[in-house]
XYZ file of C-alpha atoms in Angstrom:
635
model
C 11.227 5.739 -11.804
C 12.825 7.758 -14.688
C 15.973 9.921 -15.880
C 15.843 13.600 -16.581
C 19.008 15.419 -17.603
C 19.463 19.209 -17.427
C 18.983 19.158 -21.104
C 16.311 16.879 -21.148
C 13.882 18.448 -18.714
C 12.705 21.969 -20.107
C 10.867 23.679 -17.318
C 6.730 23.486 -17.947
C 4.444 25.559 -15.895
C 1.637 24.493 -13.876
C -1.663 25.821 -14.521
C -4.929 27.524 -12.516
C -8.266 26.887 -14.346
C -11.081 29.020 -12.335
C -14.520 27.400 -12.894
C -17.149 29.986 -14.022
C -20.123 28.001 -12.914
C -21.903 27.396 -16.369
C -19.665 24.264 -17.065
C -16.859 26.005 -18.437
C -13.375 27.235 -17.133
C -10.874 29.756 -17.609
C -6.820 29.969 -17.370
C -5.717 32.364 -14.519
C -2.393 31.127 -14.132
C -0.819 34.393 -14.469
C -2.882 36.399 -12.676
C -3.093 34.288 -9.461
C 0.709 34.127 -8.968
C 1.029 30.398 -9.313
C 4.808 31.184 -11.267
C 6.259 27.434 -10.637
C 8.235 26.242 -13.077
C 9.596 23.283 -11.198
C 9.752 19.838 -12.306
C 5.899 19.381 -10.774
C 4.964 15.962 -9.556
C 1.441 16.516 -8.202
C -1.121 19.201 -6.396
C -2.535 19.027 -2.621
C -5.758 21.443 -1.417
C -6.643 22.209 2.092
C -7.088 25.322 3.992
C -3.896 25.128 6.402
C -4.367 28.732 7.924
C -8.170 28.228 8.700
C -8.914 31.746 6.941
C -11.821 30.393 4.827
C -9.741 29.518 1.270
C -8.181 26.686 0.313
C -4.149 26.494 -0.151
C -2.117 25.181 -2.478
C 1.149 22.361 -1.875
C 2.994 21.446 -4.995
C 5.121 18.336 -5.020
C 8.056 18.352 -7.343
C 11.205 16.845 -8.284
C 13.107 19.030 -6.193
C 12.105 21.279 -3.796
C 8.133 21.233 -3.033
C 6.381 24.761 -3.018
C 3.356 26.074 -0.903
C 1.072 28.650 -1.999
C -1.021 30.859 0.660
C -4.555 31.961 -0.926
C -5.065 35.379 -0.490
C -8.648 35.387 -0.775
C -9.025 37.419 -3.768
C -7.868 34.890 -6.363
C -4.488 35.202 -6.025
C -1.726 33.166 -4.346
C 1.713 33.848 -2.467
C 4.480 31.512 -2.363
C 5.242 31.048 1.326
C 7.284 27.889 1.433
C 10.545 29.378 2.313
C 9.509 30.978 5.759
C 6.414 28.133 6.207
C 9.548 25.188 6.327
C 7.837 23.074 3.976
C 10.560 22.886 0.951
C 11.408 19.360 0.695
C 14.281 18.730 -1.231
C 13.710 15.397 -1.820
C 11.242 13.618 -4.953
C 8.328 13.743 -3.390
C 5.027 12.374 -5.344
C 1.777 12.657 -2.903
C 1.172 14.864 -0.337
C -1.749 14.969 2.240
C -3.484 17.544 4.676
C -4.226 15.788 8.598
C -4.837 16.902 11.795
C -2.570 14.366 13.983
C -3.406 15.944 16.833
C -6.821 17.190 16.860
C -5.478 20.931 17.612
C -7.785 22.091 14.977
C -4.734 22.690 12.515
C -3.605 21.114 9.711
C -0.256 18.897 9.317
C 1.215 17.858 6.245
C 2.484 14.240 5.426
C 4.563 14.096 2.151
C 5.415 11.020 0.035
C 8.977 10.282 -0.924
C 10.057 8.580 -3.905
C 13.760 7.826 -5.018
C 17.010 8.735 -4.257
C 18.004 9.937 -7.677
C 19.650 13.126 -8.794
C 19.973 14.446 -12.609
C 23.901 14.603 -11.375
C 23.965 10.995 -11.502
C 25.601 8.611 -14.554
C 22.101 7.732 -16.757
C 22.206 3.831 -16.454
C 21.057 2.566 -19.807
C 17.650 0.057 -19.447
C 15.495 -1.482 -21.631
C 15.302 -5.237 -24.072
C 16.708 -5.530 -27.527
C 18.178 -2.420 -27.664
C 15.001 -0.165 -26.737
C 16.016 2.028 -24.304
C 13.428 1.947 -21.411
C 13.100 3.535 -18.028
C 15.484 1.453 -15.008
C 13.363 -0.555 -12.264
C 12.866 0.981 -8.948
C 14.903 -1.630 -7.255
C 18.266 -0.072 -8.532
C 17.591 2.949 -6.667
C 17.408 3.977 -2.922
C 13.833 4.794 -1.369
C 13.705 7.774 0.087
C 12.352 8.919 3.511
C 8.576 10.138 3.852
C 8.887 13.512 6.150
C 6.021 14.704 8.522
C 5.697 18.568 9.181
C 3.774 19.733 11.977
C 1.838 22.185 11.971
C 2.417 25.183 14.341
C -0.621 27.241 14.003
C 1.083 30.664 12.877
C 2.214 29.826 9.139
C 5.345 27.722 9.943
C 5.572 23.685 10.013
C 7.719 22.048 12.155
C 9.437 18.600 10.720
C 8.713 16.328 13.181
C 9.544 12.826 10.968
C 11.323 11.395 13.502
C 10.147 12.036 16.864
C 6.816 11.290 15.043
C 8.304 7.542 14.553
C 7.819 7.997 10.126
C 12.117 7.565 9.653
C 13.250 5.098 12.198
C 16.740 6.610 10.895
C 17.535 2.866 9.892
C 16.023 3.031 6.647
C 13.265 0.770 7.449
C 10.756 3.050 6.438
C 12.109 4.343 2.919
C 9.211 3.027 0.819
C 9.612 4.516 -2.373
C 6.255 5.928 -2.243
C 4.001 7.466 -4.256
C 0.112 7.446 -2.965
C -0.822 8.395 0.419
C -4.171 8.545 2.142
C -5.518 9.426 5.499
C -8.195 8.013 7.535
C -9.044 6.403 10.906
C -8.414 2.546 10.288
C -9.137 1.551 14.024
C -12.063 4.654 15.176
C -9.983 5.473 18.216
C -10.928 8.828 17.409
C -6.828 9.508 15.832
C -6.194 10.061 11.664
C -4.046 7.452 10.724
C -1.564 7.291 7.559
C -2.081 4.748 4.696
C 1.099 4.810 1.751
C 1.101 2.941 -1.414
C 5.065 2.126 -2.396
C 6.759 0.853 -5.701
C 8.034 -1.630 -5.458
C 8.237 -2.587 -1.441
C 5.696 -3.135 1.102
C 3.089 -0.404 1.600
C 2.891 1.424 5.190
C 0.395 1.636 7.525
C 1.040 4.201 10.299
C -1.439 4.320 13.015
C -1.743 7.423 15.221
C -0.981 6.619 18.911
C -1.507 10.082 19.923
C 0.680 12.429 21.273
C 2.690 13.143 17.738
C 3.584 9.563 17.740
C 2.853 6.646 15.087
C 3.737 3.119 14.571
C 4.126 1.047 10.987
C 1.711 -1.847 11.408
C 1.068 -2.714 8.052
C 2.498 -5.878 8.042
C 0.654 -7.189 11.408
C -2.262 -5.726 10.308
C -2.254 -7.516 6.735
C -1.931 -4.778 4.230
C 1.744 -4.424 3.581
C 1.595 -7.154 0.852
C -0.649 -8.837 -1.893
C -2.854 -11.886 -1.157
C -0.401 -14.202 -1.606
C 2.561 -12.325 0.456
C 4.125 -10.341 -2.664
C 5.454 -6.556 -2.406
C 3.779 -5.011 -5.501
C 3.867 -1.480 -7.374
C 1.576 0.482 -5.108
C 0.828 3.411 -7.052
C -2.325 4.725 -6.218
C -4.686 4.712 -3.535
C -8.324 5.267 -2.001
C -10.371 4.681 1.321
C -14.188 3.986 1.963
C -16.767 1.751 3.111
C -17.230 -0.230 0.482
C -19.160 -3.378 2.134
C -20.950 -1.027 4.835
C -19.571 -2.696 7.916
C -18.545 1.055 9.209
C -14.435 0.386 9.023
C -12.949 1.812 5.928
C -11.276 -0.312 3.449
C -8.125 0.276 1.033
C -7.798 0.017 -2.447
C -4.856 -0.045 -4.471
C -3.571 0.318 -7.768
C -0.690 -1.982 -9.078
C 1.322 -2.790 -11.956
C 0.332 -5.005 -15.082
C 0.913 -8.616 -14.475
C -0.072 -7.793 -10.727
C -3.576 -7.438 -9.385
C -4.886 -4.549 -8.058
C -5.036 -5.200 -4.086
C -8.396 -4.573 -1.934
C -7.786 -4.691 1.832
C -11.156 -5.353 3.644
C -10.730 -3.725 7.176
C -11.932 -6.704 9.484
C -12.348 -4.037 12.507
C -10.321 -6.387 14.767
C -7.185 -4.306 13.805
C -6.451 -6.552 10.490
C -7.242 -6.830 6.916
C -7.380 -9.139 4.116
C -6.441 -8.916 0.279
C -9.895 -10.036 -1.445
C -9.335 -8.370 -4.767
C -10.352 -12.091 -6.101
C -13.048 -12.618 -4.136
C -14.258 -9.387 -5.142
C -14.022 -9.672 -8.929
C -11.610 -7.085 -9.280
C -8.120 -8.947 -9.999
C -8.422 -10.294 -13.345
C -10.177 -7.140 -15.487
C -6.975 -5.720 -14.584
C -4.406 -7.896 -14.954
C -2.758 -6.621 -17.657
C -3.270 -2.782 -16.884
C -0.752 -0.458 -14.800
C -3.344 1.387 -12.374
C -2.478 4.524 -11.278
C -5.110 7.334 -9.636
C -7.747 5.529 -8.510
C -11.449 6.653 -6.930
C -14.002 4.958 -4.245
C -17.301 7.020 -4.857
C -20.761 6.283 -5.809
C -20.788 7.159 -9.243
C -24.068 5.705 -10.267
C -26.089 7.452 -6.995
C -27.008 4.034 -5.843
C -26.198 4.566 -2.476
C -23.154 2.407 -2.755
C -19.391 3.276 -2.836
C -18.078 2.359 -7.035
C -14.531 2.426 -8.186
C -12.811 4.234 -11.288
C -8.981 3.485 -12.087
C -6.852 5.461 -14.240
C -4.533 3.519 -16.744
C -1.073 3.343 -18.729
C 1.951 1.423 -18.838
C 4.925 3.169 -17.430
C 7.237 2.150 -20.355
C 6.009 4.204 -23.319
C 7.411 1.271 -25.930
C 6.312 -1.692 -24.462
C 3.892 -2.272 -27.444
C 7.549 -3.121 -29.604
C 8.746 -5.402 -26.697
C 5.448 -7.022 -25.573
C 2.715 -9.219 -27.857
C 0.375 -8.503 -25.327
C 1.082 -5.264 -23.191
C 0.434 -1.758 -24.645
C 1.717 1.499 -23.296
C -1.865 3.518 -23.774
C -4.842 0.886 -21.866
C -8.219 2.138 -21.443
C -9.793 3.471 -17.783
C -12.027 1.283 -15.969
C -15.004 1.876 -13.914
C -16.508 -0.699 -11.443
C -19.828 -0.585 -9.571
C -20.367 -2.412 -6.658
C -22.956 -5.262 -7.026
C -23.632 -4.920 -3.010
C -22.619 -8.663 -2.687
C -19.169 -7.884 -1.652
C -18.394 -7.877 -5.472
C -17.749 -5.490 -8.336
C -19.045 -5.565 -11.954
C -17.184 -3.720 -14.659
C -19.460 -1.236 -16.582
C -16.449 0.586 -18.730
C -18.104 0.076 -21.955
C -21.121 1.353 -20.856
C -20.219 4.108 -19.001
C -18.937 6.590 -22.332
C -17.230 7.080 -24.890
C -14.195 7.704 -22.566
C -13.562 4.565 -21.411
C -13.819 3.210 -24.911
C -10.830 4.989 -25.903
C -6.381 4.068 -24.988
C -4.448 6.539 -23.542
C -1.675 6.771 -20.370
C -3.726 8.224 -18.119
C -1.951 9.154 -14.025
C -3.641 11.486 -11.832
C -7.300 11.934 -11.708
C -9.470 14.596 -9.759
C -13.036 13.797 -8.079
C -15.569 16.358 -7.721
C -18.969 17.330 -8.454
C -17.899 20.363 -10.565
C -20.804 21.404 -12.213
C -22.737 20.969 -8.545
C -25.789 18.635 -10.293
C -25.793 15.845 -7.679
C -22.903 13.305 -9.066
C -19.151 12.925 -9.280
C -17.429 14.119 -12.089
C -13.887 13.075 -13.065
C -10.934 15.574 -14.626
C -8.676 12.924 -15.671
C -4.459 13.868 -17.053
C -2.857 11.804 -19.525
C 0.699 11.944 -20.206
C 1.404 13.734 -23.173
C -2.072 14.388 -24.253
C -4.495 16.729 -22.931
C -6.648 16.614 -19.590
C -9.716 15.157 -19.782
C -12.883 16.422 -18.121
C -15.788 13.388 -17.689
C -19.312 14.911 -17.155
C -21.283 12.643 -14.839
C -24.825 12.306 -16.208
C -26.458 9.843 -13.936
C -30.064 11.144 -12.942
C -30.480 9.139 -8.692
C -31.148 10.923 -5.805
C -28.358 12.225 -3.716
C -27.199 14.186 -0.742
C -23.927 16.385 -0.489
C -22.331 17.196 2.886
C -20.445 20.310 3.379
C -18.365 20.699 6.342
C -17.258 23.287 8.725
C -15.328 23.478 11.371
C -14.804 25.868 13.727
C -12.783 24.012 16.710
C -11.995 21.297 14.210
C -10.089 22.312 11.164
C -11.992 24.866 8.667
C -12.397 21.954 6.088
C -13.562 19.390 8.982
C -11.043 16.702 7.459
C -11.129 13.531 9.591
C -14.290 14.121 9.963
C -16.972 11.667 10.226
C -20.595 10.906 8.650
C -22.678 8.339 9.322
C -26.140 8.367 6.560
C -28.607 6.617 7.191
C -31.559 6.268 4.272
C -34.068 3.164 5.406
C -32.224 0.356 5.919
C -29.016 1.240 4.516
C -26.471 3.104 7.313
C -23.434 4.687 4.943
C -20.084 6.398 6.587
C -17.725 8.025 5.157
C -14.739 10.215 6.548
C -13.770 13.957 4.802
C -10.397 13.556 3.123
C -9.007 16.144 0.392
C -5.950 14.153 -0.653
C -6.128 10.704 -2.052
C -5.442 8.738 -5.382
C -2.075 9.052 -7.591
C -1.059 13.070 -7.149
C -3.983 14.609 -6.988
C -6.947 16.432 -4.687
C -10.516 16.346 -4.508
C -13.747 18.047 -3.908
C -13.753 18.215 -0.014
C -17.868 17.757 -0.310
C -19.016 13.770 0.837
C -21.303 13.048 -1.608
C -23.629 10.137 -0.711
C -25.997 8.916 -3.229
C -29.555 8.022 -2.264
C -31.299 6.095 -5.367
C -34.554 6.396 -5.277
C -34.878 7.799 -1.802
C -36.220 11.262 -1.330
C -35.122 11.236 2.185
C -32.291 11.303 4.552
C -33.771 9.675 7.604
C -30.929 10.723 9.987
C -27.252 11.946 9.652
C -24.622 12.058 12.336
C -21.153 14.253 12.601
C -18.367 13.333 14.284
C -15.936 15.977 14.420
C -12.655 15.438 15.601
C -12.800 17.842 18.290
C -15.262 15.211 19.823
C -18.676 16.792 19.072
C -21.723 14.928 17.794
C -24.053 16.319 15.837
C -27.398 14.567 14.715
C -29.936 15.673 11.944
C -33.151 13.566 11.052
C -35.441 14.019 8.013
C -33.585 15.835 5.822
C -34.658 16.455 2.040
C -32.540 14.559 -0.723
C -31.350 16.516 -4.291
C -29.461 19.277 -1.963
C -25.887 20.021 -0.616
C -26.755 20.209 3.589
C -24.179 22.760 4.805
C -22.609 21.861 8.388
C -21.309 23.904 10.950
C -19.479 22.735 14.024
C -21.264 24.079 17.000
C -18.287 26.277 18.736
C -18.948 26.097 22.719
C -19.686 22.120 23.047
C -16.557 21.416 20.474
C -14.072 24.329 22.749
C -15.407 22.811 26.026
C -14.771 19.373 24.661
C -11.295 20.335 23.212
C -10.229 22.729 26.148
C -10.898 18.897 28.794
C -9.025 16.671 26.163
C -6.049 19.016 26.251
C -6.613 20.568 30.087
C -6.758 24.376 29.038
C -8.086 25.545 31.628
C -8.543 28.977 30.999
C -10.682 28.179 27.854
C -12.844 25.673 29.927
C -13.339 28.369 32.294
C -14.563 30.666 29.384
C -16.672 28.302 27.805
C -18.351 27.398 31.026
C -19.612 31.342 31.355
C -22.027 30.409 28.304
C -24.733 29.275 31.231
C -26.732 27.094 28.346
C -23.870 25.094 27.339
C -24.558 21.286 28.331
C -21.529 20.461 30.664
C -22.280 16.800 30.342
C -22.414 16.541 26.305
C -20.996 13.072 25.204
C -18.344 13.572 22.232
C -17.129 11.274 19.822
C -15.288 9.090 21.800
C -18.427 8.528 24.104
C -17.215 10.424 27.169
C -18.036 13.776 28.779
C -15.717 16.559 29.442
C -15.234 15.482 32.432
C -14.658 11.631 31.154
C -12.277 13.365 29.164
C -10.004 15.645 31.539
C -9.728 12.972 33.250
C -8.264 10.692 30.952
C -5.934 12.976 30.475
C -5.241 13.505 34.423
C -6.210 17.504 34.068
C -6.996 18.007 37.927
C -8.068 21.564 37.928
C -10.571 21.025 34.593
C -11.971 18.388 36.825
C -12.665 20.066 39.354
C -13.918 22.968 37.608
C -16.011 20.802 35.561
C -17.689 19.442 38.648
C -17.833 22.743 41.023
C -20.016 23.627 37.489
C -22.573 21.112 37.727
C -20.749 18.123 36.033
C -22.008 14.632 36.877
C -19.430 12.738 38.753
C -20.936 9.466 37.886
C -21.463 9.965 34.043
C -20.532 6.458 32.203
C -19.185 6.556 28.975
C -20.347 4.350 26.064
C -17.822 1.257 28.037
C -19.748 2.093 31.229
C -16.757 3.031 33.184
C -17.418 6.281 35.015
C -14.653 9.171 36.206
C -13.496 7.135 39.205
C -12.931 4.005 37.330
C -11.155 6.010 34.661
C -8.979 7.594 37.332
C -8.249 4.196 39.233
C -7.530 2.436 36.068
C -4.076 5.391 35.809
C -3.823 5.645 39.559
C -4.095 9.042 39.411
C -4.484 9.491 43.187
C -4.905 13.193 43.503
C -8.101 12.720 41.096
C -9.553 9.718 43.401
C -9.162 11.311 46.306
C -10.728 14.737 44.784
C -13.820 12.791 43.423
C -14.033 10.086 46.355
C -14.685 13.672 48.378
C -17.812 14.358 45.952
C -19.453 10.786 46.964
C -18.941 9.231 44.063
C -20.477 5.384 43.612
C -17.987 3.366 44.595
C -18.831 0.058 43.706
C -20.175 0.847 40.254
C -19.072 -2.143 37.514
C -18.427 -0.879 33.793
C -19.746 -3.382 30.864
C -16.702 -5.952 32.099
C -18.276 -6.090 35.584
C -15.028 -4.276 36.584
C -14.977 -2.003 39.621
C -12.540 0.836 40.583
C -11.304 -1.138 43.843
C -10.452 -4.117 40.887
C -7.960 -1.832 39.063
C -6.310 -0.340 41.748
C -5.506 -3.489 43.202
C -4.538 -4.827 40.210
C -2.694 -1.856 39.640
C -0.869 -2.320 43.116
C -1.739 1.229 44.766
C -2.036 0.407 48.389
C -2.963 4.055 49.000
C -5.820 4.289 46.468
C -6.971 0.411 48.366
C -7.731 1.828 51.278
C -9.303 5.377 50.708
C -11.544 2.914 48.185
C -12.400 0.816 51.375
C -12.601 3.876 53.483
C -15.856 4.938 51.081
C -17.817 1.620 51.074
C -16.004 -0.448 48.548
C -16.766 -3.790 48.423
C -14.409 -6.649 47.928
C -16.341 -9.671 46.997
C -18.000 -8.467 43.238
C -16.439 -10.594 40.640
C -15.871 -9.298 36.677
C -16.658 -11.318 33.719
C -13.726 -13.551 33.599
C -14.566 -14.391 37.537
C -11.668 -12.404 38.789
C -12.485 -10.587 42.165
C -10.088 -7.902 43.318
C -8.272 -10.185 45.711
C -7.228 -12.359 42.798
C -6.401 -9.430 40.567
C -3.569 -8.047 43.062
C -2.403 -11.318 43.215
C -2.160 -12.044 39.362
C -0.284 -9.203 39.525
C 2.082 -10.126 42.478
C 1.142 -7.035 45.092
C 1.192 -9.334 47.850
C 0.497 -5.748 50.468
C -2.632 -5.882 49.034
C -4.114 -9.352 49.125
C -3.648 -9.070 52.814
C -5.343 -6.009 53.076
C -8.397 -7.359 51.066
C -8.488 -10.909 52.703
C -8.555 -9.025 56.202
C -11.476 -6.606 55.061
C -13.016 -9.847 53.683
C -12.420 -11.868 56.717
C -13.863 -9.239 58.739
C -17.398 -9.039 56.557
C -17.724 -13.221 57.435
């Protein structure tokens, strides 16, 4: 929180540094037509239009501004006729595809309710004037623009479920981070709040979310407390596969660490990590989960300073400037503080916020550009000397930058993911590139992209030491995307390519034809299958196209594959057969076309249930007479 008056808040500009590529860097403010002069907040990359060059998003106090990359070093402030001006104080921003349509939407944090207009209330101890607590001010709403795919957003906050319109969901935020808590395949929303319970908005699909942070476990500290979420970061960081949050807090709070059980929950083990009391006394803002030290391990640096810049006269043991930390990770499920150790840096007090992750100088480790407030930016020089890998991704389907994208490493033993995510921390954006370090490995033994149009890719024995440039393959990810969806006049383009594989699995383990008919597309189906497609593909659950179909009674699809002799009385990994969920699902109809091609009525599932006592768990009478009288008949 703070005050500003309209004599108290000069206008600053923001600034361009272009990096030369021999470790130095040069102001081009003025000639790249970044002219805002707004009361700026924090920065947010990603290439929006898919032309190749990455974009610009300012957050301010006051209205936000977004700058279109020209391609030629220069930028043109679009926000006006893109409909991304927010009005409101927004802090974080961040770049997500929420609907896998290969463009980019744009999620931006909200903080107070608070306008210079209003009467300065006067805060502080003794007489030293100090800024007001969060809690006397309003939170304000986070807003959600969609994406249209011709230059314009759409705000789609509410119908996307982010402002109930009661207020529930004004957080007073100020980090934000996306990432796919639950791998259903969907980019879900992670925002760290002052002050009130942090949010946690998973991705149902169809432009639709729901806050479960709260059920899920990461709304609150260990012991149940709202704390000052400021910053905040996602990875691996025990190598179970399910990414984990961090975040920063406010002195006299911990820092929180919420392990991601993959059952849909999490848990607060910032104690049982070794992480709570080191900074105890520290107000964490930007904050970083990479390997720093190349050990093939995920590390954590936090940026420091109080918010109150004359606490030292108030406090005997608080100070306004606190040092940065930096914590490896011990591989135990622990962390071990190295700050001293680590440079000269982290020897030193200042009030550090936003911090920027990159490997800048492109010699195989993450550097940091750190901003203090008040003082000049800092620029930290990584200098450890392990093995490493970098990933580059593009996408072609996907969005250009491949965020939500997925890696799996494995070196030996050791299987490391990681997701690509621009926009994370307190303000700021990063170096797109994963960067996975390998230690003493001098080989990547296999490697495996998920991209979020659903296409696999797989690489084996690949050479450490070197940045390993991906491209999406373009036909498997359109025929993929074109099922999903049911465009059927892409499908039917794709399909002209004669040496595409009409039965390649995607990320979610199905087929295209697993996938159209998920979504019910009849005429993908059958032009899927009239091409070749295999009717009785399992996915990775083992339930094949007609089990798929009978589990959404979509009876035009049944009937359309029970005409291709599909096998009828194949069980999926629960021992379930098509004939179980249509009776359970009450379709007479689908019953007896299902008995009509062989079905039988006596297999039982894993929990013992037969398809007899399925229809009448679920109270369709019709059809347990039907099935005893077919069973009757077999005595």
């Amino acid at each position: 929180s703070g005050y500003w008056t309209k004599s108290q808040a000069p206008s600053a500009d923001s600034k361009l540094y272009r990096n030369l590529g021999n470790g130095n860097f040069v102001d081009v403010t003025n000639q790249s037509g970044l002219k805002s002069t707004e009361y700026g907040q924090g920065v947010t990359v990603a290439d929006y239009d898919n032309d190749g060059d990455p974009d610009l998003y300012l957050t301010n106090f006051g209205s936000n501004q977004l700058y279109q990359n020209r391609g030629d070093g220069t930028f043109i402030d679009i926000t006006l006729q893109s409909g991304v001006s927010d009005p409101h104080w927004s802090t974080s921003a961040a770049f997500l595809d929420i609907d896998l349509d290969g463009f980019l939407d744009l999620f931006v944090v909200n903080y107070l309710q608070y306008s210079i207009d209003d009467p300065i209330l006067n805060c502080g101890v003794e007489g030293n004037l100090s800024y007001c607590h969060p809690s006397l001010f309003a939170g304000a709403a986070d807003q959600l623009y969609y994406n249209n795919g011709d230059g314009t957003f759409s705000n789609i906050t509410k119908r996307a479920r982010i402002d109930d319109g009661a207020d529930l969901f004004n957080g007073k935020g100020l980090g934000v981070v996306a990432g796919d808590f639950n791998r259903d395949g969907w980019p879900d929303i992670y925002v760290a709040n002052d002050d009130t319970a942090n949010f946690l908005f998973y991705n149902r699909g169809g432009g639709v979310f729901n806050e479960v942070a709260l059920m899920t476990g990461c709304a609150y500290s260990f012991d149940g407390i709202a704390q000052a979420g400021m910053g905040v970061d996602v990875a691996d960081l025990n190598k179970d596969g399910w990414l984990d949050i961090f975040v920063t807090n406010l002195s006299y709070e911990t820092n929180a660490l919420y392990y991601n059980n993959g059952d849909g929950t999490f848990n607060d083990v910032i104690y049982q990590s070794r992480l709570a009391n080191q900074s105890f006394l520290y107000v964490g803002f930007a904050t970083g989960l990479y390997d720093f030290d190349n050990d093939n391990d995920i590390d954590i640096f936090i940026a420091n300073g109080h918010v109150i810049h004359n606490i030292d006269q108030t406090s005997e043991i608080l100070t306004a400037s606190q040092p940065n930390q930096l914590f490896v990770n011990v591989g135990d499920g622990t962390f071990r503080e190295v700050s001293k150790q680590a440079g000269k840096h982290f020897n030193l007090k200042k009030v550090s916020r936003g911090a920027a992750f990159g490997d800048y100088d492109n010699d195989g480790d993450i550097d940091v550009a750190v901003s203090n407030s008040g003082q000049r930016l800092e620029l930290l020089r990584n200098e450890t000397s392990a093995n490493w890998i970098r990933i580059k991704t593009i996408g072609t389907v996907s969005n250009r930058d491949g965020i939500g994208c997925r890696v799996s490493l494995q070196a030996g033993k050791e299987i490391t993911v990681q997701e690509v995510h621009r926009n994370a921390g307190y303000l700021s954006s990063h170096d797109p590139r994963l960067h996975f370090g390998l230690n003493q490995m001098t080989n990547v033994d296999r490697l495996e992209v998920q991209w979020l149009s659903g296409v696999i890719q797989i690489f084996e024995n690949i050479p450490a030491n070197q940045e390993f440039k991906i491209i999406e393959p373009k036909l498997p990810a359109q025929l993929l995307w074109a099922s999903k969806h049911g465009n059927l006049s892409m499908a039917e383009l794709v399909l002209e390519n004669r040496k595409i594989d009409i039965d390649i699995v995607g990320r979610s383990g199905n087929t295209p034809l697993l996938m159209a008919v998920e979504g019910n597309h009849l005429e993908v189906i059958k032009l899927l299958i009239n091409k070749g497609a295999n009717p009785n593909q399992q996915n990775k659950y083992g339930n094949t196209a007609l089990i798929l179909a009978c589990s959404q009674s979509a009876v035009e699809v049944v009937l359309f594959l029970l005409s291709y002799q599909v096998e009828v009385n194949h069980f999926n990994q629960e021992r379930e057969t098509a004939l179980m969920y249509s009776a359970w699902r009450g379709n007479s109809n689908l019953v007896y076309k299902l008995l009509d091609a062989g079905a039988e009525v006596g297999p039982k599932n894993l929990e013992g249930e037969t398809a007899i006592s399925l229809a009448k768990s679920a109270g369709h009478h019709k059809i347990v007479k039907i099935l005893d009288r077919i069973k009757n008949r077999k005595k």
